[in-house]
Structures are given as C-alpha cells and as structure tokens.
Tab-separated table of N, CA and C in Angstrom:
chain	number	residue	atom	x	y	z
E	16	UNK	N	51.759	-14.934	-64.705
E	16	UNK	CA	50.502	-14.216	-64.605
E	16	UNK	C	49.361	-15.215	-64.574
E	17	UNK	N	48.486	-15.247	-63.871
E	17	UNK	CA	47.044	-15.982	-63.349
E	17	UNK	C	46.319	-14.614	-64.542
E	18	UNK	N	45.109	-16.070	-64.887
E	18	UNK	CA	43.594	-15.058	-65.297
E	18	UNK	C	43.124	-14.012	-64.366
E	19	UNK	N	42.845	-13.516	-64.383
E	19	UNK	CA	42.127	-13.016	-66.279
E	19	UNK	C	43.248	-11.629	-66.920
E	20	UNK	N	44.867	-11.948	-66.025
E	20	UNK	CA	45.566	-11.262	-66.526
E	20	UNK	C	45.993	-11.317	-68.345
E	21	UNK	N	46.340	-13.326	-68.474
E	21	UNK	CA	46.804	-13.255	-70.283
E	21	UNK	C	45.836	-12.708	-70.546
E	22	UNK	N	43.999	-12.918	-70.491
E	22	UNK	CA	43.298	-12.770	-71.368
E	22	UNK	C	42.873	-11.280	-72.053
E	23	UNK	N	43.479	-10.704	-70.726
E	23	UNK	CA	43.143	-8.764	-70.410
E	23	UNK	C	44.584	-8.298	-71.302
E	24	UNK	N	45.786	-9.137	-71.244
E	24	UNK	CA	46.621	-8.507	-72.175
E	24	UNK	C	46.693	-9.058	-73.702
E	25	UNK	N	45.962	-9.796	-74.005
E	25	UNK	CA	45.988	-10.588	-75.334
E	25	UNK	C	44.942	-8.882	-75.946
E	26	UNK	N	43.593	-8.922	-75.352
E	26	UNK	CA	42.961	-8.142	-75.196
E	26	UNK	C	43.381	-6.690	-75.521
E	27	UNK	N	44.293	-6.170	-75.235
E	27	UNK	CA	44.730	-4.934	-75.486
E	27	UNK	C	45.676	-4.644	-76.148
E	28	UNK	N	47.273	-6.076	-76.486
E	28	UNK	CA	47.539	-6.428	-77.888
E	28	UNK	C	47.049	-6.639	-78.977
E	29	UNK	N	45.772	-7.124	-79.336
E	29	UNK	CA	44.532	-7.446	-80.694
E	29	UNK	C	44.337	-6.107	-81.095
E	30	UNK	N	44.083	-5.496	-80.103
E	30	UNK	CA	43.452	-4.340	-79.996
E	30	UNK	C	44.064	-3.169	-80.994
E	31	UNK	N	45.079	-3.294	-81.096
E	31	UNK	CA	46.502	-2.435	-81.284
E	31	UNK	C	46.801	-2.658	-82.878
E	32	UNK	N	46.231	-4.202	-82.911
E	32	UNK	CA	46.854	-4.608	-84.337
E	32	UNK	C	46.108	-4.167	-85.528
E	33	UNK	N	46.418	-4.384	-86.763
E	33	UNK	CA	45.694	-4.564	-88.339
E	33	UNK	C	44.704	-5.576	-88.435
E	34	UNK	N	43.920	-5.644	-88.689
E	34	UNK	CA	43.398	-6.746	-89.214
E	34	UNK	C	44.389	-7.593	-89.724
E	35	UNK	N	44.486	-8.959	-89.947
E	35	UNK	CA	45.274	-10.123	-90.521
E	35	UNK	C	46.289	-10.062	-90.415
E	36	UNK	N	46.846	-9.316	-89.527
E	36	UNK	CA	48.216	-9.903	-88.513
E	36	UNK	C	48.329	-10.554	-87.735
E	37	UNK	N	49.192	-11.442	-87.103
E	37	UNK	CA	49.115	-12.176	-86.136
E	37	UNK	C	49.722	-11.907	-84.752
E	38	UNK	N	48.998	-12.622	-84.108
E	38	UNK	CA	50.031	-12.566	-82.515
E	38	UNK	C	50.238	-13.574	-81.801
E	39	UNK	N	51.510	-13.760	-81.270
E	39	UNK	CA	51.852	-14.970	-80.453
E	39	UNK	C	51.725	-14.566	-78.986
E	40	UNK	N	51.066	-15.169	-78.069
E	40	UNK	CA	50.905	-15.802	-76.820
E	40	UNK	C	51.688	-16.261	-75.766
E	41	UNK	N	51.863	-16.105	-75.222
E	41	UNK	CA	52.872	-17.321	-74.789
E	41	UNK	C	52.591	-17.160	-73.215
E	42	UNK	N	52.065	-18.492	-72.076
E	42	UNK	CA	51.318	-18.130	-71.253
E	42	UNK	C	52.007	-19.195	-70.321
E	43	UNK	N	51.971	-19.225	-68.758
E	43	UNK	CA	52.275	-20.171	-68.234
E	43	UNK	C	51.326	-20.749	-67.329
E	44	UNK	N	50.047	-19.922	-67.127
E	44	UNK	CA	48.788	-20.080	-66.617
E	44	UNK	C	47.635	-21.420	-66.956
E	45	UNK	N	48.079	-22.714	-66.096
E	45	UNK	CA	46.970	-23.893	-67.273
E	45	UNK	C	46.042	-22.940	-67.301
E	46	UNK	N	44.994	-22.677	-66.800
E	46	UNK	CA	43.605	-21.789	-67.278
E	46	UNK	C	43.841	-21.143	-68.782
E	47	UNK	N	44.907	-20.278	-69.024
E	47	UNK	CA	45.132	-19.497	-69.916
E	47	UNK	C	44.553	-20.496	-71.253
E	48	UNK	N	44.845	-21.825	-71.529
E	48	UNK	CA	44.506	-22.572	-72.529
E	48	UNK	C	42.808	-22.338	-72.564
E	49	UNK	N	42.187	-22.619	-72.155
E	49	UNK	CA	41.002	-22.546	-72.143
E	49	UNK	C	40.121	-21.328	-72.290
E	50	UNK	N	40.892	-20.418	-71.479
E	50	UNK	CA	40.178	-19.032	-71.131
E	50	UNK	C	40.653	-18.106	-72.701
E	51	UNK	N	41.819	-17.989	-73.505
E	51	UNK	CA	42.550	-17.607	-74.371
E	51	UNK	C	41.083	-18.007	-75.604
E	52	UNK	N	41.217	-19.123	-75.875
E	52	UNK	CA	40.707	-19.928	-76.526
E	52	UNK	C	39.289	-19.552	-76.814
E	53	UNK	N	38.434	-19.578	-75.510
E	53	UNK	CA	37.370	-19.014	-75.672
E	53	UNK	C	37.324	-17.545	-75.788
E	54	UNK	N	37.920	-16.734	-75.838
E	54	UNK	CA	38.364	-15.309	-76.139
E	54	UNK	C	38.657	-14.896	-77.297
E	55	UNK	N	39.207	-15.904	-78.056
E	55	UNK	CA	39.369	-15.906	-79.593
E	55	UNK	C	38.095	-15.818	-79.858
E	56	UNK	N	37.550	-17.304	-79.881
E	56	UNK	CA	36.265	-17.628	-80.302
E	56	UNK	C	35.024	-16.636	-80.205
E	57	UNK	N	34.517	-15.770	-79.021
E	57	UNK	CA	33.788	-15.544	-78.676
E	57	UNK	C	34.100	-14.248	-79.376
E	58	UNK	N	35.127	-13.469	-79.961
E	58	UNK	CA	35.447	-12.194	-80.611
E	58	UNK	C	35.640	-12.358	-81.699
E	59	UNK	N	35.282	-13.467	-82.327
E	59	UNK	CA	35.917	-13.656	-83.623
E	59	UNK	C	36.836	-13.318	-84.413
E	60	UNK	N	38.137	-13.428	-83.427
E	60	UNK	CA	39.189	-13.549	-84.389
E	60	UNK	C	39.781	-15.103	-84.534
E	61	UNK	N	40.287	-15.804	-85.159
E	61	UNK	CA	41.025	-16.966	-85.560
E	61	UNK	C	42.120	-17.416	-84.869
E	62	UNK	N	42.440	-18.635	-84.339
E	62	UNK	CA	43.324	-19.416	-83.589
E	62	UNK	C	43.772	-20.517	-84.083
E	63	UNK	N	45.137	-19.856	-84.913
E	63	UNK	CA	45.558	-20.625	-85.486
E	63	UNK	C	46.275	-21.742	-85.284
E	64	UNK	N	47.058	-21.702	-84.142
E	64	UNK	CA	48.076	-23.027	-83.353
E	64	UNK	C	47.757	-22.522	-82.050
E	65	UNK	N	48.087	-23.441	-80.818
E	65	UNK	CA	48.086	-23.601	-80.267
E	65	UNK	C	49.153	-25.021	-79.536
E	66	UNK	N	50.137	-24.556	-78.940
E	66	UNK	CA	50.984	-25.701	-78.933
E	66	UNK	C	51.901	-25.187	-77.242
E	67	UNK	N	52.186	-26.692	-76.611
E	67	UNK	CA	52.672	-26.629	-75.585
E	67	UNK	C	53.883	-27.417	-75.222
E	68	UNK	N	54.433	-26.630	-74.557
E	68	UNK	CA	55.520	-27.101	-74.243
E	68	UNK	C	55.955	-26.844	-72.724
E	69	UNK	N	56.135	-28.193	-72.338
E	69	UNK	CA	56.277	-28.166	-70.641
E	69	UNK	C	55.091	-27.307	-70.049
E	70	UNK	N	55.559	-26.285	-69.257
E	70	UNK	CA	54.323	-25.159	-68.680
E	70	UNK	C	54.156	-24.328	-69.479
E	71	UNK	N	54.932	-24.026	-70.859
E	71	UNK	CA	54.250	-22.479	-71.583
E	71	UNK	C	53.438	-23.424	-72.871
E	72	UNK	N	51.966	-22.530	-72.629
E	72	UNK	CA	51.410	-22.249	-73.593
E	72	UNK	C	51.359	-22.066	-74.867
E	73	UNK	N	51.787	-21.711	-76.077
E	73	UNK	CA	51.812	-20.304	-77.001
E	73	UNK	C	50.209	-20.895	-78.079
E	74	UNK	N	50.182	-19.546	-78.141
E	74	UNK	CA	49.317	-19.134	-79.359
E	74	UNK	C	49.025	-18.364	-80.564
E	75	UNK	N	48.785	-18.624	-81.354
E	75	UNK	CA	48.638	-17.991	-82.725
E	75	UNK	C	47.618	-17.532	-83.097
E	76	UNK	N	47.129	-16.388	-83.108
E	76	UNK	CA	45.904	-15.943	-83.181
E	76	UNK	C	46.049	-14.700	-84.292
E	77	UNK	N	44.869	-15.142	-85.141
E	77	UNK	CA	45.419	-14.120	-86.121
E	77	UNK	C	43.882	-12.867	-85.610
E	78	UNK	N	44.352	-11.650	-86.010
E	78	UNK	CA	42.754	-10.311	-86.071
E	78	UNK	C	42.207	-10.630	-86.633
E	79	UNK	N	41.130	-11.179	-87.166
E	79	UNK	CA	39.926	-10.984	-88.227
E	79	UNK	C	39.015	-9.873	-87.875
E	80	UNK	N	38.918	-8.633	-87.207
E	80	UNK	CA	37.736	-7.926	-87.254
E	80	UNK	C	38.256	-6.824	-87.104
C-alpha cells in the first residue's frame, strides 16, 4: 500500500481503540516512515518504537486521547 493509504488505515485502527492501548504498524511504503510519524505527532498520540527491517516498517504507537 502507497500513502496516504497506511496513514488512512492507522487512522481508523486508533480510532477503534481505548485509550492506552497499543498498535503495531507494519508498512512497506518508505513514505509511510515519515508520513505515520507525523500523524502520531500531529494527533497526539505517542510513538513508541519504530524499527526496520529490510522494506517493512513497524510501529508502536500507543492512544493517548
């Protein structure tokens, strides 16, 4: 999946969750690092790892709101 597909489904997984649960990522999109990232940030929820391997992505992002 190409942007702004991870960011639209990270987006509607968060969405779904509890507060202070987490969710893993896992993306094969380079953009996705960047675009993910600022998506956390800009919604304020927390990004906790971020780690790569070969072409996948993953991420740890916990709900805060």
């Amino acid at each position: 999946m190409f942007c702004p597909e991870p960011v639209f489904r990270t987006k509607i997984a968060i969405e779904k969750m509890q507060v202070g649960e987490i969710l893993t990522v896992r993306a094969d999109d380079p953009a996705a690092e960047d675009d993910i990232s600022r998506w956390v940030n800009r919604n304020g929820h927390k990004l906790l790892s971020l780690k790569k391997n070969d072409n996948i992505i993953e991420f740890s992002i916990k709900k805060v709101k």
